[in-house]
Amino acid sequence: ISAWKSLAKKYPAVYFPNPYYFVQFNNVCLVHFDTNFFKGFGSVKKTYEQDRWLQGVLKRIEKCEFKIALAHH
């Protein structure tokens, strides 16, 4: 993850604020999820953090006409 964040700082064309993020382009919303951390009990904290983040996104995404969800693994 830190390597991607470093690349994003160095190259403006690389967008990687976090392993999960929300982006809105006019009336199009993109939600990007992280599925890499689901590896047992040690991932409970990360699962909770992403879920808490998602609760805020769900309020924002209601305004979007088009919704796109992506995940990486």
Backbone as a printed PyTorch tensor [residue, N CA C, xyz], in Angstrom:
tensor([[[  0.8320,  -1.1940,   0.0000],
         [  0.0000,   0.0000,   0.0000],
         [  0.8680,   1.2460,   0.0000]],

        [[  1.9090,   1.2520,   0.8060],
         [  2.7670,   2.4380,   0.8710],
         [  3.4450,   2.7010,  -0.4710]],

        [[  3.7530,   1.6450,  -1.2130],
         [  4.3740,   1.8410,  -2.5330],
         [  3.4180,   2.5670,  -3.4730]],

        [[  2.1460,   2.1810,  -3.4640],
         [  1.1530,   2.8470,  -4.3140],
         [  0.9370,   4.2900,  -3.8940]],

        [[  0.9310,   4.5430,  -2.6020],
         [  0.7750,   5.9230,  -2.1310],
         [  1.9700,   6.7690,  -2.5490]],

        [[  3.1640,   6.1910,  -2.5050],
         [  4.3660,   6.9160,  -2.9410],
         [  4.3100,   7.2250,  -4.4310]],

        [[  3.8700,   6.2450,  -5.2280],
         [  3.7360,   6.4890,  -6.6660],
         [  2.7130,   7.5780,  -6.9610]],

        [[  1.6210,   7.5690,  -6.2220],
         [  0.5800,   8.5760,  -6.4340],
         [  1.0920,   9.9800,  -6.1180]],

        [[  1.9690,  10.0950,  -5.1380],
         [  2.5450,  11.4080,  -4.8080],
         [  3.5010,  11.8640,  -5.9060]],

        [[  4.2120,  10.9050,  -6.4780],
         [  5.2190,  11.2380,  -7.4840],
         [  4.6140,  11.4740,  -8.8670]],

        [[  3.5710,  10.7120,  -9.2120],
         [  2.9690,  10.7890, -10.5450],
         [  1.5040,  11.2120, -10.4420]],

        [[  1.1530,  12.3870, -10.9110],
         [ -0.2210,  12.8840, -10.8140],
         [ -1.2690,  12.0000, -11.4980]],

        [[ -0.8600,  11.2200, -12.4880],
         [ -1.8210,  10.3600, -13.1950],
         [ -2.2270,   9.1360, -12.3630]],

        [[ -1.4630,   8.8270, -11.3250],
         [ -1.7870,   7.6990, -10.4490],
         [ -2.6180,   8.2160,  -9.2830]],

        [[ -3.8210,   7.6970,  -9.1540],
         [ -4.7170,   8.1150,  -8.0700],
         [ -4.8760,   6.9600,  -7.0950]],

        [[ -4.3420,   7.1130,  -5.9080],
         [ -4.4360,   6.0770,  -4.8830],
         [ -4.4020,   6.7310,  -3.5100]],

        [[ -5.5380,   7.2740,  -3.0510],
         [ -5.5490,   7.9100,  -1.7370],
         [ -5.5610,   6.8970,  -0.5970]],

        [[ -6.1670,   5.7360,  -0.8170],
         [ -6.3020,   4.6650,   0.1630],
         [ -6.6340,   3.3840,  -0.5840]],

        [[ -6.5880,   2.2340,   0.0980],
         [ -7.0240,   1.0070,  -0.5660],
         [ -8.5230,   1.0310,  -0.8960]],

        [[ -9.2900,   1.8680,  -0.2070],
         [-10.7000,   2.0580,  -0.5420],
         [-10.9760,   3.5570,  -0.5880]],

        [[-11.7910,   3.9780,  -1.5750],
         [-12.0430,   5.4020,  -1.7240],
         [-13.3030,   5.6590,  -2.5340]],

        [[-13.7460,   6.8950,  -2.4980],
         [-14.9400,   7.3680,  -3.1960],
         [-14.5390,   8.5470,  -4.0660]],

        [[-14.9950,   8.5440,  -5.3200],
         [-14.7270,   9.6450,  -6.2350],
         [-16.0280,   9.9960,  -6.9440]],

        [[-16.2620,  11.2940,  -7.1170],
         [-17.4640,  11.7330,  -7.8290],
         [-17.0670,  12.6230,  -8.9880]],

        [[-17.5820,  12.2820, -10.1710],
         [-17.3970,  13.0720, -11.3820],
         [-18.7810,  13.5080, -11.8370]],

        [[-19.1440,  14.7360, -11.5390],
         [-20.4840,  15.2380, -11.8430],
         [-21.5350,  14.3170, -11.2150]],

        [[-22.3370,  13.6360, -12.0270],
         [-23.3770,  12.7780, -11.4590],
         [-22.9940,  11.2930, -11.4910]],

        [[-21.7150,  10.9990, -11.6480],
         [-21.2080,   9.6290, -11.6380],
         [-20.3600,   9.4300, -10.3860]],

        [[-20.7020,   8.4040,  -9.6130],
         [-19.9500,   8.1050,  -8.3960],
         [-19.2480,   6.7640,  -8.5310]],

        [[-18.0070,   6.7370,  -8.1140],
         [-17.1960,   5.5360,  -8.1420],
         [-16.8090,   5.2010,  -6.7050]],

        [[-17.1120,   3.9940,  -6.2940],
         [-16.7410,   3.5140,  -4.9650],
         [-15.7860,   2.3490,  -5.1650]],

        [[-14.6210,   2.4480,  -4.5500],
         [-13.5930,   1.4290,  -4.7070],
         [-13.3460,   0.7690,  -3.3540]],

        [[-13.5350,  -0.5470,  -3.2850],
         [-13.3920,  -1.3020,  -2.0390],
         [-12.0780,  -2.0680,  -2.0090]],

        [[-11.6080,  -2.3340,  -0.8040],
         [-10.4350,  -3.1730,  -0.6040],
         [-10.9110,  -4.5320,  -0.1010]],

        [[-10.5690,  -5.5980,  -0.8010],
         [-10.9350,  -6.9440,  -0.3580],
         [ -9.7050,  -7.7600,   0.0280]],

        [[ -8.5420,  -7.1660,  -0.0030],
         [ -7.3080,  -7.9100,   0.2750],
         [ -7.0970,  -8.2590,   1.7350]],

        [[ -7.7560,  -7.5870,   2.6550],
         [ -7.4450,  -7.8080,   4.0610],
         [ -8.3330,  -8.8470,   4.7240]],

        [[ -9.2400,  -9.4840,   4.0080],
         [-10.1200, -10.4840,   4.6040],
         [ -9.3690, -11.8070,   4.7740]],

        [[ -8.5060, -11.8510,   5.7640],
         [ -7.6590, -13.0290,   5.9720],
         [ -7.7020, -13.4800,   7.4310]],

        [[ -8.8760, -13.5830,   8.0040],
         [ -8.9840, -14.0850,   9.3660],
         [ -9.2480, -12.9970,  10.3780]],

        [[ -9.0920, -13.3500,  11.6330],
         [ -9.4590, -12.4660,  12.7260],
         [ -8.6570, -11.1670,  12.7410]],

        [[ -7.4250, -11.1860,  12.2690],
         [ -6.5860,  -9.9830,  12.2720],
         [ -7.1370,  -8.8720,  11.4100]],

        [[ -8.0750,  -9.1820,  10.5520],
         [ -8.6260,  -8.1670,   9.6580],
         [ -9.8770,  -7.4880,  10.2160]],

        [[-10.2860,  -7.8270,  11.4160],
         [-11.5170,  -7.2650,  11.9890],
         [-11.4480,  -5.7420,  12.0670]],

        [[-10.3240,  -5.2020,  12.5140],
         [-10.1910,  -3.7500,  12.6260],
         [-10.3170,  -3.0760,  11.2630]],

        [[ -9.6430,  -3.6130,  10.2550],
         [ -9.7190,  -3.0240,   8.9160],
         [-11.1280,  -3.1530,   8.3430]],

        [[-11.7800,  -4.2680,   8.6190],
         [-13.1600,  -4.4480,   8.1680],
         [-14.0530,  -3.3870,   8.7900]],

        [[-13.8990,  -3.1570,  10.0750],
         [-14.6920,  -2.1520,  10.7780],
         [-14.4190,  -0.7570,  10.2130]],

        [[-13.1540,  -0.4230,   9.9700],
         [-12.7960,   0.8960,   9.4350],
         [-13.4370,   1.1200,   8.0650]],

        [[-13.3530,   0.1160,   7.1910],
         [-13.9430,   0.2720,   5.8690],
         [-15.4720,   0.3540,   5.9650]],

        [[-16.0670,  -0.4030,   6.8550],
         [-17.5220,  -0.3500,   7.0340],
         [-17.9650,   1.0170,   7.5380]],

        [[-17.2430,   1.5740,   8.4840],
         [-17.5570,   2.9150,   9.0080],
         [-17.4380,   3.9510,   7.8910]],

        [[-16.3960,   3.8440,   7.0860],
         [-16.2150,   4.7320,   5.9400],
         [-17.3790,   4.5820,   4.9720]],

        [[-17.7930,   3.3410,   4.7140],
         [-18.8770,   3.0760,   3.7670],
         [-20.1940,   3.7000,   4.2150]],

        [[-20.4470,   3.7460,   5.4890],
         [-21.6790,   4.3590,   5.9870],
         [-21.7630,   5.8270,   5.5700]],

        [[-20.6520,   6.5340,   5.5950],
         [-20.6200,   7.9250,   5.1340],
         [-20.7780,   8.0260,   3.6180]],

        [[-20.1900,   7.0880,   2.8970],
         [-20.2840,   7.0800,   1.4320],
         [-21.7240,   6.8520,   0.9950]],

        [[-22.4330,   5.9770,   1.6760],
         [-23.8120,   5.6670,   1.2920],
         [-24.6990,   6.9130,   1.3190]],

        [[-24.4270,   7.8190,   2.2080],
         [-25.1890,   9.0750,   2.2540],
         [-24.8470,   9.9610,   1.0530]],

        [[-23.5900,   9.9890,   0.6790],
         [-23.1510,  10.8380,  -0.4350],
         [-23.5740,  10.2790,  -1.7890]],

        [[-23.6110,   8.9720,  -1.9040],
         [-23.8630,   8.3370,  -3.1990],
         [-25.3320,   8.4380,  -3.6150]],

        [[-26.2070,   8.7390,  -2.6940],
         [-27.6360,   8.8680,  -3.0250],
         [-27.8840,   9.9310,  -4.0860]],

        [[-27.0500,  10.9470,  -4.1200],
         [-27.2180,  12.0630,  -5.0510],
         [-26.7610,  11.7260,  -6.4720]],

        [[-26.0520,  10.6360,  -6.6350],
         [-25.4730,  10.2910,  -7.9340],
         [-26.4700,   9.5570,  -8.8220]],

        [[-26.4960,   9.9500, -10.0760],
         [-27.3560,   9.2730, -11.0350],
         [-26.7800,   7.9120, -11.4380]],

        [[-25.4650,   7.8530, -11.5800],
         [-24.7890,   6.6090, -11.9500],
         [-23.8370,   6.2190, -10.8350]],

        [[-23.8930,   4.9530, -10.4570],
         [-23.0620,   4.4340,  -9.3600],
         [-22.2580,   3.2440,  -9.8560]],

        [[-20.9530,   3.2970,  -9.6270],
         [-20.0660,   2.2180, -10.0480],
         [-19.2780,   1.7470,  -8.8240]],

        [[-19.3040,   0.4560,  -8.5720],
         [-18.5630,  -0.1200,  -7.4640],
         [-17.4820,  -1.0510,  -8.0140]],

        [[-16.2830,  -0.9000,  -7.4830],
         [-15.1440,  -1.7240,  -7.8840],
         [-14.4790,  -2.3050,  -6.6430]],

        [[-13.8020,  -3.4120,  -6.8360],
         [-13.0130,  -4.0020,  -5.7520],
         [-11.7540,  -4.5980,  -6.3610]],

        [[-10.7090,  -4.6300,  -5.5870],
         [ -9.4750,  -5.2550,  -6.0600],
         [ -9.0890,  -6.3510,  -5.0730]],

        [[ -8.4220,  -7.3490,  -5.6020],
         [ -8.0100,  -8.4550,  -4.7400],
         [ -6.6990,  -9.0280,  -5.2500]]])
